[in-house]
GROMACS .gro file of C-alpha atoms in nm:
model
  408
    1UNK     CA    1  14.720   8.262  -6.477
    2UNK     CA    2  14.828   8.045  -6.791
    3UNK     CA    3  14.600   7.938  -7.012
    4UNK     CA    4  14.676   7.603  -6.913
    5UNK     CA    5  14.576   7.628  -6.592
    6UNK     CA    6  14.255   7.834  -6.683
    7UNK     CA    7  14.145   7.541  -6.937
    8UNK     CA    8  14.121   7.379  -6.644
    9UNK     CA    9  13.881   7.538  -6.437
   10UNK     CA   10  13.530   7.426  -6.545
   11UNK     CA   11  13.350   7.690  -6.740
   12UNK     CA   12  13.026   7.763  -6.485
   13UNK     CA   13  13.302   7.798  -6.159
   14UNK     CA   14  13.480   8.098  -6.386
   15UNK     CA   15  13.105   8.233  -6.453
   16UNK     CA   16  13.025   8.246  -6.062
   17UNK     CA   17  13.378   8.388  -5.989
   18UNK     CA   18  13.260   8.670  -6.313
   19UNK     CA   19  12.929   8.733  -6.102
   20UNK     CA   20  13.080   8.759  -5.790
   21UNK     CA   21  13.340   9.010  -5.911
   22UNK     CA   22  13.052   9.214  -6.112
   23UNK     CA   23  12.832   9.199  -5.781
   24UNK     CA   24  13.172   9.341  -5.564
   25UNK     CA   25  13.236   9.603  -5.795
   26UNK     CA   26  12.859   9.710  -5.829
   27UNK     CA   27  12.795   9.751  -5.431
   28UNK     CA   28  13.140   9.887  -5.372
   29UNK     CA   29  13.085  10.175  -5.652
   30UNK     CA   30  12.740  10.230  -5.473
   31UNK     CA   31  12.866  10.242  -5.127
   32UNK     CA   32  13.167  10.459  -5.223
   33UNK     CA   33  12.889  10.687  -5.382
   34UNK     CA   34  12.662  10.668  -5.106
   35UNK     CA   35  12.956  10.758  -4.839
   36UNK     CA   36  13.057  11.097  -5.057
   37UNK     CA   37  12.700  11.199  -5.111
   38UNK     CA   38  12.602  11.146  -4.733
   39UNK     CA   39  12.937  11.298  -4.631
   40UNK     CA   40  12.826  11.608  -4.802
   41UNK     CA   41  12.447  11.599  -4.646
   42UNK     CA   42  12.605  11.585  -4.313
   43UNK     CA   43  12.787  11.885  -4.397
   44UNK     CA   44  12.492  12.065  -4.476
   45UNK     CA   45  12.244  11.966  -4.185
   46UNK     CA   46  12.528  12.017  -3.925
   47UNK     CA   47  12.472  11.814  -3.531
   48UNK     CA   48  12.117  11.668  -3.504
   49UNK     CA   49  11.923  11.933  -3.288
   50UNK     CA   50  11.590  11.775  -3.278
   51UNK     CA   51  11.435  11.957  -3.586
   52UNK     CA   52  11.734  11.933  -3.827
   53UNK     CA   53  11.663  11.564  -3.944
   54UNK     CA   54  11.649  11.505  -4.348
   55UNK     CA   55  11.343  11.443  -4.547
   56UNK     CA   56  11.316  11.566  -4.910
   57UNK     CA   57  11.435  11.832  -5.168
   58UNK     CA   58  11.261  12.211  -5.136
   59UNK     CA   59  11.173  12.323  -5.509
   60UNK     CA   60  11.485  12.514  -5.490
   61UNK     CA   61  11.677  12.299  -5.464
   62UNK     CA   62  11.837  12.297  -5.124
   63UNK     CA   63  11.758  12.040  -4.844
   64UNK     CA   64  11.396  12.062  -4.675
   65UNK     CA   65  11.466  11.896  -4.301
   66UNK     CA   66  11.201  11.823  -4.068
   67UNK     CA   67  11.138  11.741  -3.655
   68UNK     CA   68  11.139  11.472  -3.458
   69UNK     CA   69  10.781  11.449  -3.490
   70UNK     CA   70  10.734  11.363  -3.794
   71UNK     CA   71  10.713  11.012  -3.938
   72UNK     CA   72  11.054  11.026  -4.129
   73UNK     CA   73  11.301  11.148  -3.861
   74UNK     CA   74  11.436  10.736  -3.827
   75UNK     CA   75  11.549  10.683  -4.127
   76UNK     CA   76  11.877  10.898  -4.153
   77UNK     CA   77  11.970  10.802  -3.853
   78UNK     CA   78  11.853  10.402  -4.005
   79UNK     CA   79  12.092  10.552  -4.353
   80UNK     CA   80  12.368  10.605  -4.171
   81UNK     CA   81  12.369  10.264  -3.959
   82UNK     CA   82  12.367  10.132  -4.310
   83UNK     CA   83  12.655  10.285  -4.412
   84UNK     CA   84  12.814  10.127  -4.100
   85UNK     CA   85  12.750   9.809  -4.182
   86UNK     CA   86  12.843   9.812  -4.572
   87UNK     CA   87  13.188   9.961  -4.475
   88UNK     CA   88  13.298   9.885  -4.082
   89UNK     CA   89  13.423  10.216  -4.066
   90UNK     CA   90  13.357  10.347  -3.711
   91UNK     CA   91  13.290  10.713  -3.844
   92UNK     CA   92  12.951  10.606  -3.975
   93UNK     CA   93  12.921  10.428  -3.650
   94UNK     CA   94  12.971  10.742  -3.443
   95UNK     CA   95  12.733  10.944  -3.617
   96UNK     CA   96  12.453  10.689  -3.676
   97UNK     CA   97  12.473  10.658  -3.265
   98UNK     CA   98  12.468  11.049  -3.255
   99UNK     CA   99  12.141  11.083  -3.497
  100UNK     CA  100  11.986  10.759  -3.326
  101UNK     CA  101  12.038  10.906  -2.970
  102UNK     CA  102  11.893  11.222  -3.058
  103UNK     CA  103  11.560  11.024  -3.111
  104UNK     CA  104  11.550  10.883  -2.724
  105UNK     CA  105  11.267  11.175  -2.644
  106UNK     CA  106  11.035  10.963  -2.861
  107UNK     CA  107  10.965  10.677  -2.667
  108UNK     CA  108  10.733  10.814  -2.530
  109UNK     CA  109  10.508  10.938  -2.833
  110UNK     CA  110  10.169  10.817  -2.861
  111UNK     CA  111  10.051  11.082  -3.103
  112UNK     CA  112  10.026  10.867  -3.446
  113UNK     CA  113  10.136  10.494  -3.587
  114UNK     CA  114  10.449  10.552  -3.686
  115UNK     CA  115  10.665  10.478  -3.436
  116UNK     CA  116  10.778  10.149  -3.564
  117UNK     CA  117  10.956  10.356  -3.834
  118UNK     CA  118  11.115  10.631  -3.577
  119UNK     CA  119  11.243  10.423  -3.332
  120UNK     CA  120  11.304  10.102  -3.514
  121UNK     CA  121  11.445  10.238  -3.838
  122UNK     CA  122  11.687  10.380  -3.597
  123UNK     CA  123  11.723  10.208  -3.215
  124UNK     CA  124  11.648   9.893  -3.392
  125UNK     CA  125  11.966   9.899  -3.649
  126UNK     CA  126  12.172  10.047  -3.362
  127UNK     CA  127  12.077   9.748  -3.149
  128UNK     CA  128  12.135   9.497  -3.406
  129UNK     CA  129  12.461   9.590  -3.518
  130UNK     CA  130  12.579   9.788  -3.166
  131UNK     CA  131  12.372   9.668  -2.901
  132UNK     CA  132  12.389   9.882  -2.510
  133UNK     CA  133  12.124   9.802  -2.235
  134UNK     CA  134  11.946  10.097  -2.318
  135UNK     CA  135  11.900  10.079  -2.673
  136UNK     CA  136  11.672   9.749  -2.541
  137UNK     CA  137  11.490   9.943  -2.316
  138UNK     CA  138  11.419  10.238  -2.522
  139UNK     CA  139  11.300   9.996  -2.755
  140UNK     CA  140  11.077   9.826  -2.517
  141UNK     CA  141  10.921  10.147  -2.377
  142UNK     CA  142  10.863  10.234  -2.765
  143UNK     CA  143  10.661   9.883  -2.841
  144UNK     CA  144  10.459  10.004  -2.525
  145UNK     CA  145  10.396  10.350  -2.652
  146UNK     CA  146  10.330  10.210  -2.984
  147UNK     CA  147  10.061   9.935  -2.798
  148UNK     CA  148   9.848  10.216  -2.686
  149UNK     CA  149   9.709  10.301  -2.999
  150UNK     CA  150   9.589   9.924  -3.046
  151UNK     CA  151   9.195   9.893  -2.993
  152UNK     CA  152   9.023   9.511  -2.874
  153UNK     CA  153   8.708   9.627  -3.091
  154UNK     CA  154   8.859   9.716  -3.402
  155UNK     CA  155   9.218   9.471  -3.363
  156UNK     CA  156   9.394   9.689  -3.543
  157UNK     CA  157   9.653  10.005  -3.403
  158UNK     CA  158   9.528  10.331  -3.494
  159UNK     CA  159   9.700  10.467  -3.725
  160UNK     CA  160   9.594  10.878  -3.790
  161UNK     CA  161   9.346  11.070  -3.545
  162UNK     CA  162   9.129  11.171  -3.806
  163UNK     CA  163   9.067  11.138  -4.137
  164UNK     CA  164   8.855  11.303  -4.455
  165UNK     CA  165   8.805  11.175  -4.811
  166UNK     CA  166   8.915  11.371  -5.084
  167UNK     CA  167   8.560  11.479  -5.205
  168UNK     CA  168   8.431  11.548  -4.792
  169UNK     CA  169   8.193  11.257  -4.844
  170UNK     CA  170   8.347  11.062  -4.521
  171UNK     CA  171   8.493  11.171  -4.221
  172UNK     CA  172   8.675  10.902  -3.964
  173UNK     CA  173   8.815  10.915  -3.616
  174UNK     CA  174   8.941  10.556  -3.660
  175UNK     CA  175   9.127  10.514  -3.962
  176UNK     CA  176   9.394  10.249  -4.069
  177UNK     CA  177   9.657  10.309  -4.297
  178UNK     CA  178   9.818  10.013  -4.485
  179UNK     CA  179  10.172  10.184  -4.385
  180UNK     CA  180  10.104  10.095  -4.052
  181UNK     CA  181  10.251   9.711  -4.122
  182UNK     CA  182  10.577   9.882  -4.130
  183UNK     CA  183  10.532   9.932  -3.770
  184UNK     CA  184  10.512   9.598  -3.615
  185UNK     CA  185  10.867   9.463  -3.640
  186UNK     CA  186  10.883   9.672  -3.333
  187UNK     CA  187  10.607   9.460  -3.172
  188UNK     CA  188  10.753   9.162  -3.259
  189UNK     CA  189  11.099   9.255  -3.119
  190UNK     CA  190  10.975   9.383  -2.790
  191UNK     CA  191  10.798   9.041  -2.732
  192UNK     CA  192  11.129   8.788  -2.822
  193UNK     CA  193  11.326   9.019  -2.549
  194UNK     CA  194  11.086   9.040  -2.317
  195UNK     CA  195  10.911   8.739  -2.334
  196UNK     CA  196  10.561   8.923  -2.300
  197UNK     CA  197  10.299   8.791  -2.548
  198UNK     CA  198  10.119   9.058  -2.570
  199UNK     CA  199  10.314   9.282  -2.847
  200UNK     CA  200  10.297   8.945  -3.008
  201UNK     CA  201   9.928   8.916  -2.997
  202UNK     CA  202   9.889   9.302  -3.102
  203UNK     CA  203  10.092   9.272  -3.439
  204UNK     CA  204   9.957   8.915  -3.535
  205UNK     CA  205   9.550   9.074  -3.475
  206UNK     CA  206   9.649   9.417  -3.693
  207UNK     CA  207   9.777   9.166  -3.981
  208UNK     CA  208   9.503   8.960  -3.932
  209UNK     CA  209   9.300   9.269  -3.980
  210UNK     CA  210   9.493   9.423  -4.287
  211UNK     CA  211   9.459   9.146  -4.436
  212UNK     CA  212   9.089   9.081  -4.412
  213UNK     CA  213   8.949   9.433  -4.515
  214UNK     CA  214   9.277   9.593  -4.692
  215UNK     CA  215   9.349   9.364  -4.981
  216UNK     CA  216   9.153   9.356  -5.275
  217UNK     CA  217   9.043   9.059  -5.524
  218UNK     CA  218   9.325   9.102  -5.724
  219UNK     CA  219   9.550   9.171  -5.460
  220UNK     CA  220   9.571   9.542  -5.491
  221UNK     CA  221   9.536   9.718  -5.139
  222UNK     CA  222   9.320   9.999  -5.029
  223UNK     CA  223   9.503  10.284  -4.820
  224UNK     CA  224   9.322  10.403  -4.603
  225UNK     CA  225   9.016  10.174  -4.389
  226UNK     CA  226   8.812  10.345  -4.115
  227UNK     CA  227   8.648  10.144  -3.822
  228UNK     CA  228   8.355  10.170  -3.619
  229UNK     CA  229   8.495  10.156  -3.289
  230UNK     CA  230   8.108  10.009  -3.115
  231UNK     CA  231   8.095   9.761  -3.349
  232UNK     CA  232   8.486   9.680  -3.511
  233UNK     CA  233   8.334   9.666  -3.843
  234UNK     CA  234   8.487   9.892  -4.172
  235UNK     CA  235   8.293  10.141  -4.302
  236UNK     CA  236   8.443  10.305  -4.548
  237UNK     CA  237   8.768  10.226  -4.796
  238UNK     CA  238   8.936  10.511  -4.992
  239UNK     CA  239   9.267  10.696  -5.002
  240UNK     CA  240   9.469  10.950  -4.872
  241UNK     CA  241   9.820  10.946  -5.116
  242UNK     CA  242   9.696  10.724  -5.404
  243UNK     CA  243   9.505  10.902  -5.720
  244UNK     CA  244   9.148  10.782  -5.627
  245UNK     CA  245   8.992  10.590  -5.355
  246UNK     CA  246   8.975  10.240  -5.555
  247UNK     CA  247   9.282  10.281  -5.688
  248UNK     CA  248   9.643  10.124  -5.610
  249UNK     CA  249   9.901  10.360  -5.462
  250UNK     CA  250  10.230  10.179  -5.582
  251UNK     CA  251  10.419  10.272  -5.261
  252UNK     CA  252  10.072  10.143  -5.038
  253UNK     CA  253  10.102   9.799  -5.233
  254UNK     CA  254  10.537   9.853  -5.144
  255UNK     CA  255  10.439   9.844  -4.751
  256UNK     CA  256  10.176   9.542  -4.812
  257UNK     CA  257  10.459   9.339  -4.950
  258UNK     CA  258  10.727   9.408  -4.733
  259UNK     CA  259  10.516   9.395  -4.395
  260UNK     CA  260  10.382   9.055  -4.458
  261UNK     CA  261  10.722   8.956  -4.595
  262UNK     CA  262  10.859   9.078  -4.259
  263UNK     CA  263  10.546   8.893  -4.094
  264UNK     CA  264  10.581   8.569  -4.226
  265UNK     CA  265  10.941   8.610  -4.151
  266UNK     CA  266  10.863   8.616  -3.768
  267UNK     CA  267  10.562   8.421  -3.768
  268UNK     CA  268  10.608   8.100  -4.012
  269UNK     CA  269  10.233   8.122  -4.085
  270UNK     CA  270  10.221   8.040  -4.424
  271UNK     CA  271   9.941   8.298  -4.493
  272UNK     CA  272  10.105   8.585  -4.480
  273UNK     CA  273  10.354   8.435  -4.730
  274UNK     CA  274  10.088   8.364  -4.942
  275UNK     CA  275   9.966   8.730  -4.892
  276UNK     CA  276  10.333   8.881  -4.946
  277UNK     CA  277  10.323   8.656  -5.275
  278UNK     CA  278   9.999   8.789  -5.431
  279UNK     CA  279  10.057   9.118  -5.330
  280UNK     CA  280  10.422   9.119  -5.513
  281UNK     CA  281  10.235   8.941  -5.785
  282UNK     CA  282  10.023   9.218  -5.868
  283UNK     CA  283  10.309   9.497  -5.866
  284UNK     CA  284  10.529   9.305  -6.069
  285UNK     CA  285  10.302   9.285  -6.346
  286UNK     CA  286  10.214   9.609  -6.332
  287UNK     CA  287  10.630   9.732  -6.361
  288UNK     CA  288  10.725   9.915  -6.684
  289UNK     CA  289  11.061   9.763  -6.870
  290UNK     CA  290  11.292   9.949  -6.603
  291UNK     CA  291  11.097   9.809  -6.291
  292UNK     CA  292  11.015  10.136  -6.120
  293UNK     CA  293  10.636  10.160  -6.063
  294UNK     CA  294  10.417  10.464  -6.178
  295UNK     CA  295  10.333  10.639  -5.828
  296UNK     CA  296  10.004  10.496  -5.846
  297UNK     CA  297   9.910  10.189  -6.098
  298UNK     CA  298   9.572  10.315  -6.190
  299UNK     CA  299   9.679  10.666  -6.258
  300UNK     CA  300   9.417  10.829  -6.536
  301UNK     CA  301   9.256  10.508  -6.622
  302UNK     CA  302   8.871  10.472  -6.670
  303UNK     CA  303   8.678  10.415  -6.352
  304UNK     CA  304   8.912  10.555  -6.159
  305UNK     CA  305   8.844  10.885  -6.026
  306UNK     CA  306   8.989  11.159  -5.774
  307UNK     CA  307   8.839  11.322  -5.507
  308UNK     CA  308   8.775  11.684  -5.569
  309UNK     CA  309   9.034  11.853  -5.320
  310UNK     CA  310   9.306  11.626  -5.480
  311UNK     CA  311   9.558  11.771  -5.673
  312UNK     CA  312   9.526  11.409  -5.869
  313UNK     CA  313   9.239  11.601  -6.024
  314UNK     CA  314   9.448  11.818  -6.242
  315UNK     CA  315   9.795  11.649  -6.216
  316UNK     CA  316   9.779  11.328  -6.361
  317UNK     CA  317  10.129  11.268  -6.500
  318UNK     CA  318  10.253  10.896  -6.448
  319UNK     CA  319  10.529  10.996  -6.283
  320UNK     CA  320  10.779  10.705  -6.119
  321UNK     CA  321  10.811  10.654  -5.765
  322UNK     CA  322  11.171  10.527  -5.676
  323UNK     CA  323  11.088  10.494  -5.295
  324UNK     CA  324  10.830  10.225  -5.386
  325UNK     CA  325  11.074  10.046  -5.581
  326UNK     CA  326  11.359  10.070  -5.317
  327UNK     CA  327  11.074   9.954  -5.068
  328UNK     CA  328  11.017   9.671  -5.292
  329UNK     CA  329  11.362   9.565  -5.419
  330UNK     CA  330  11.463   9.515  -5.021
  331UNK     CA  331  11.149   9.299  -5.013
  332UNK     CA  332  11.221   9.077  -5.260
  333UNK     CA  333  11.568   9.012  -5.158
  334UNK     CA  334  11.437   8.861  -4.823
  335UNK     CA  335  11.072   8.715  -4.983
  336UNK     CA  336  11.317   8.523  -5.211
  337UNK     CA  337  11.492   8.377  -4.945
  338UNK     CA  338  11.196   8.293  -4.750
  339UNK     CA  339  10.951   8.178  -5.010
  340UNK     CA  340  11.310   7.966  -5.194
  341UNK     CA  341  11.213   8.118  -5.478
  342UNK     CA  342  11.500   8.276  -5.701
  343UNK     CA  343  11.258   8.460  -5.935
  344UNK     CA  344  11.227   8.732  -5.662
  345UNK     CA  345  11.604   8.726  -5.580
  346UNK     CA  346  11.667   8.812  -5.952
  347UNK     CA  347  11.390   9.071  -5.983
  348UNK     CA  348  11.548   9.276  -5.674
  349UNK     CA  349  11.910   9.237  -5.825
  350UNK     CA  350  11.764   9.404  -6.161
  351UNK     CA  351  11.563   9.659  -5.955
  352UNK     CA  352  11.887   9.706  -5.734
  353UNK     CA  353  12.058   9.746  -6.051
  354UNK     CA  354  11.790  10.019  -6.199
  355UNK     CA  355  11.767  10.208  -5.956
  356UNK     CA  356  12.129  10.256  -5.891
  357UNK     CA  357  12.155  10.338  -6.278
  358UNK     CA  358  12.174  10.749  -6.401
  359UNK     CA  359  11.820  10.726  -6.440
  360UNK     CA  360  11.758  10.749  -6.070
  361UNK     CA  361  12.046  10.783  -5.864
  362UNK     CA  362  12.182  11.109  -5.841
  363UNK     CA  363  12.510  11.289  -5.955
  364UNK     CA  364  12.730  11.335  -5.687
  365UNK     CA  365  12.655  11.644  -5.531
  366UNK     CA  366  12.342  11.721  -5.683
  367UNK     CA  367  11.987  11.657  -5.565
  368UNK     CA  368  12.033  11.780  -5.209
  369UNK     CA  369  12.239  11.502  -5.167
  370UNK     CA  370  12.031  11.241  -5.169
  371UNK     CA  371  12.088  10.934  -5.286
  372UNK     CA  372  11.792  10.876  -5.557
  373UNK     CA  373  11.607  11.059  -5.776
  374UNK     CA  374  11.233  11.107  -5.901
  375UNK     CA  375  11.039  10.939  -5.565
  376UNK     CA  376  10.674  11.080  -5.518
  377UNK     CA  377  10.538  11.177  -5.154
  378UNK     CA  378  10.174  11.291  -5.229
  379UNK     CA  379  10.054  11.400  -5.507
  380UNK     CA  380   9.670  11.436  -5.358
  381UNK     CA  381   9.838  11.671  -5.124
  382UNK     CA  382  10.073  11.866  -5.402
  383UNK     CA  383  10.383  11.741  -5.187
  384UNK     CA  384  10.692  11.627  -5.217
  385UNK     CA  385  10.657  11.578  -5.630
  386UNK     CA  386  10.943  11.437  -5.821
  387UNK     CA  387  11.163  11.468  -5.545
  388UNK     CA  388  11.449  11.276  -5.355
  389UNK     CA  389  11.249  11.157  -4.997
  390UNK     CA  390  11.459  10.994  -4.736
  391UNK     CA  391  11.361  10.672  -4.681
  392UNK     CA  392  11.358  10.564  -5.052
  393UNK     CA  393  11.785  10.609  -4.958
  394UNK     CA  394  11.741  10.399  -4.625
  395UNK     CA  395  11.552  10.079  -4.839
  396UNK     CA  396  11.800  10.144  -5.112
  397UNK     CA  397  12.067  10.087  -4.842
  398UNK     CA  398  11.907   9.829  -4.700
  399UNK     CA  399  11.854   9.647  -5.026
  400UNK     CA  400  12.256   9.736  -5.110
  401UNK     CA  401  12.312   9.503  -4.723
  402UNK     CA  402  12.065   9.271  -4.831
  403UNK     CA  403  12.243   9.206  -5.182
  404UNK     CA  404  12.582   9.211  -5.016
  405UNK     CA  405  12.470   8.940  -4.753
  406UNK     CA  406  12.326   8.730  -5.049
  407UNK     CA  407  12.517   8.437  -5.158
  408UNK     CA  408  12.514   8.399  -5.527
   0.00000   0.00000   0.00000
């Protein structure tokens, strides 16, 4: 182009056409990463055989899979439905149906919460971006296994079958996890397609719930809140994954923000925007310079305490916790759209950006071929410490759609 012709071209239509190119380049390096790295995973893990599905790093190095069982088995399966719909390219297609179908045996499975995260990190992608009669139904029958664990006393969904404090002090048969907001897009779904209220009415009472006895003041959350079933009241408020019982686990305060996002999203009630707001309002402020959280924000500070039996007691290195940030960055992408607010929109792009950076996303071929770097499953538990974990990939993906879809 002459220069001429460029002099032109007012000065802030050049600048968009710069950020557009920039944003291009950045998801299309990611994606192109993503593809080679997951390429080489599938190698590795082989056909899906009901016990083969990814899930962290083993201290040696080499990939530790788990069952169908588990809570994580959805999001490969989620991953590679991703990488379908950043590239078109009916390979990813093909397997994400392959990994997704091997999943049907769950919907069924009343045995904990998590459902919403097996079946619609999985059957829920599949049926948004390659919809079959069944992938409905499976759906369906999965909101209705899911339903089960809901209780009219309490008006929340059950989310373990028991539960002990760190230091033995408490024991619970009824307690609710702040993870288990995740788990109601499924609700939500099954009541738009089949025009039955009642998944509806479930989700709306557990958020109603959460967000009377889980929040905090300040907006911090509590994990873990056990129920009297006689009367529906709490009785007790502590932690299972976070460093003490009054402290904030970063990735808890991750699933606050996106599950109210997501609520708002299908409810228009204005209060769980207000809730997603406050609740992305405290981790923000509590972000280092590179916007990936410490795994817990009150890690070793005064007044904050583990129970005995944690291994919080003894480890108390602030180590990052990439899946909180990948769980957060998607978050923001959609809370900026909903609340209008660009503030949010640019905070995910910078969080999209560090995380994607050396710093956390792995070299190709390294880190059992996931996709990021330095996440944190439980310390309390000595598990799953500065180690790749599945799921911080799929919300990285998801984030990497989310940017892509954004208009800048």
């Amino acid at each position: 182009m002459k220069l001429s012709v460029l002099l032109l071209i007012p000065a802030f239509l050049l600048s968009g056409c710069s950020k557009e190119n920039e944003k291009e380049k950045f998801i299309n390096e990611n994606v192109a990463f993503a593809i080679a790295q997951t390429d080489k995973m599938l190698q590795t893990v082989g056909e899906p055989t009901g016990k083969n599905y990814p899930r962290t790093m083993k201290d040696d190095g080499e990939l530790a899979v788990t069952d169908m069982y588990d809570w994580t088995p959805g999001f490969f399966p989620g991953s590679l439905w991703y990488l379908y719909e950043l590239t078109g390219d009916a390979k990813w297609k093909s397997e994400a149906e392959k990994w997704t179908n091997s999943l049907e045996p769950l919907k069924t499975f009343t045995g904990h919460h998590d459902l919403g995260f097996m079946m619609y990190c999985s059957y829920g992608n599949a049926e948004r971006l390659a919809a079959k009669p069944e992938y409905k139904e499976i759906l369906i029958e999965s909101a209705n296994s899911l339903s089960t664990r809901f209780n009219e006393k309490t008006r929340t969904i059950k989310s373990w079958n028991g539960f002990a404090t760190w230091d033995d002090s408490f024991k619970s048969s009824y307690p609710v996890i702040i993870d288990n907001m995740m788990n109601l897009e499924m609700l939500f779904y099954a009541s738009k397609v089949t025009g039955d209220k009642k998944y509806y009415d479930i989700a709306i009472a557990h958020s109603d719930a959460t967000l009377k006895n889980q929040f905090r003041e300040d907006y911090g959350t509590y994990h873990v809140v056990s129920y009297d079933t006689i009367t529906g009241e709490t009785v007790n408020k502590a932690t299972a994954q976070g460093f003490s019982d009054n402290s904030t686990w970063a990735r808890g305060q991750a699933w606050a923000i996106y599950g109210f996002t997501m609520v708002y999203r299908e409810t228009q009630d204005k209060k769980y925007l207000d809730a997603a707001e406050k609740a992305a309002g405290y981790f923000l402020k509590n972000l280092p310079d590179d916007l990936v959280p410490v795994w817990d924000f009150n890690v070793g500070e005064s007044g904050y305490t583990p129970g005995a039996r944690s291994y919080a007691v003894t480890f108390q290195e602030k180590l990052r916790d990439a899946s909180a940030a990948a769980i957060v960055c998607s978050a923001l992408f959609e809370l900026g759209d909903l609340a209008n607010n660009k503030s949010y929109t640019d905070t995910a792009i910078k969080m999209l950006h560090s995380l994607a950076s050396p710093a956390y996303r792995a070299a190709l071929g390294s880190n059992a071929d996931f996709l990021l770097m330095h996440s944190v499953g439980s310390i309390p538990h000595k598990s799953e410490i500065d180690k790749p974990l599945v799921y911080a990939d799929y919300y990285f993906l998801e984030a990497l759609v989310r940017y892509k879809n954004l208009s800048i």
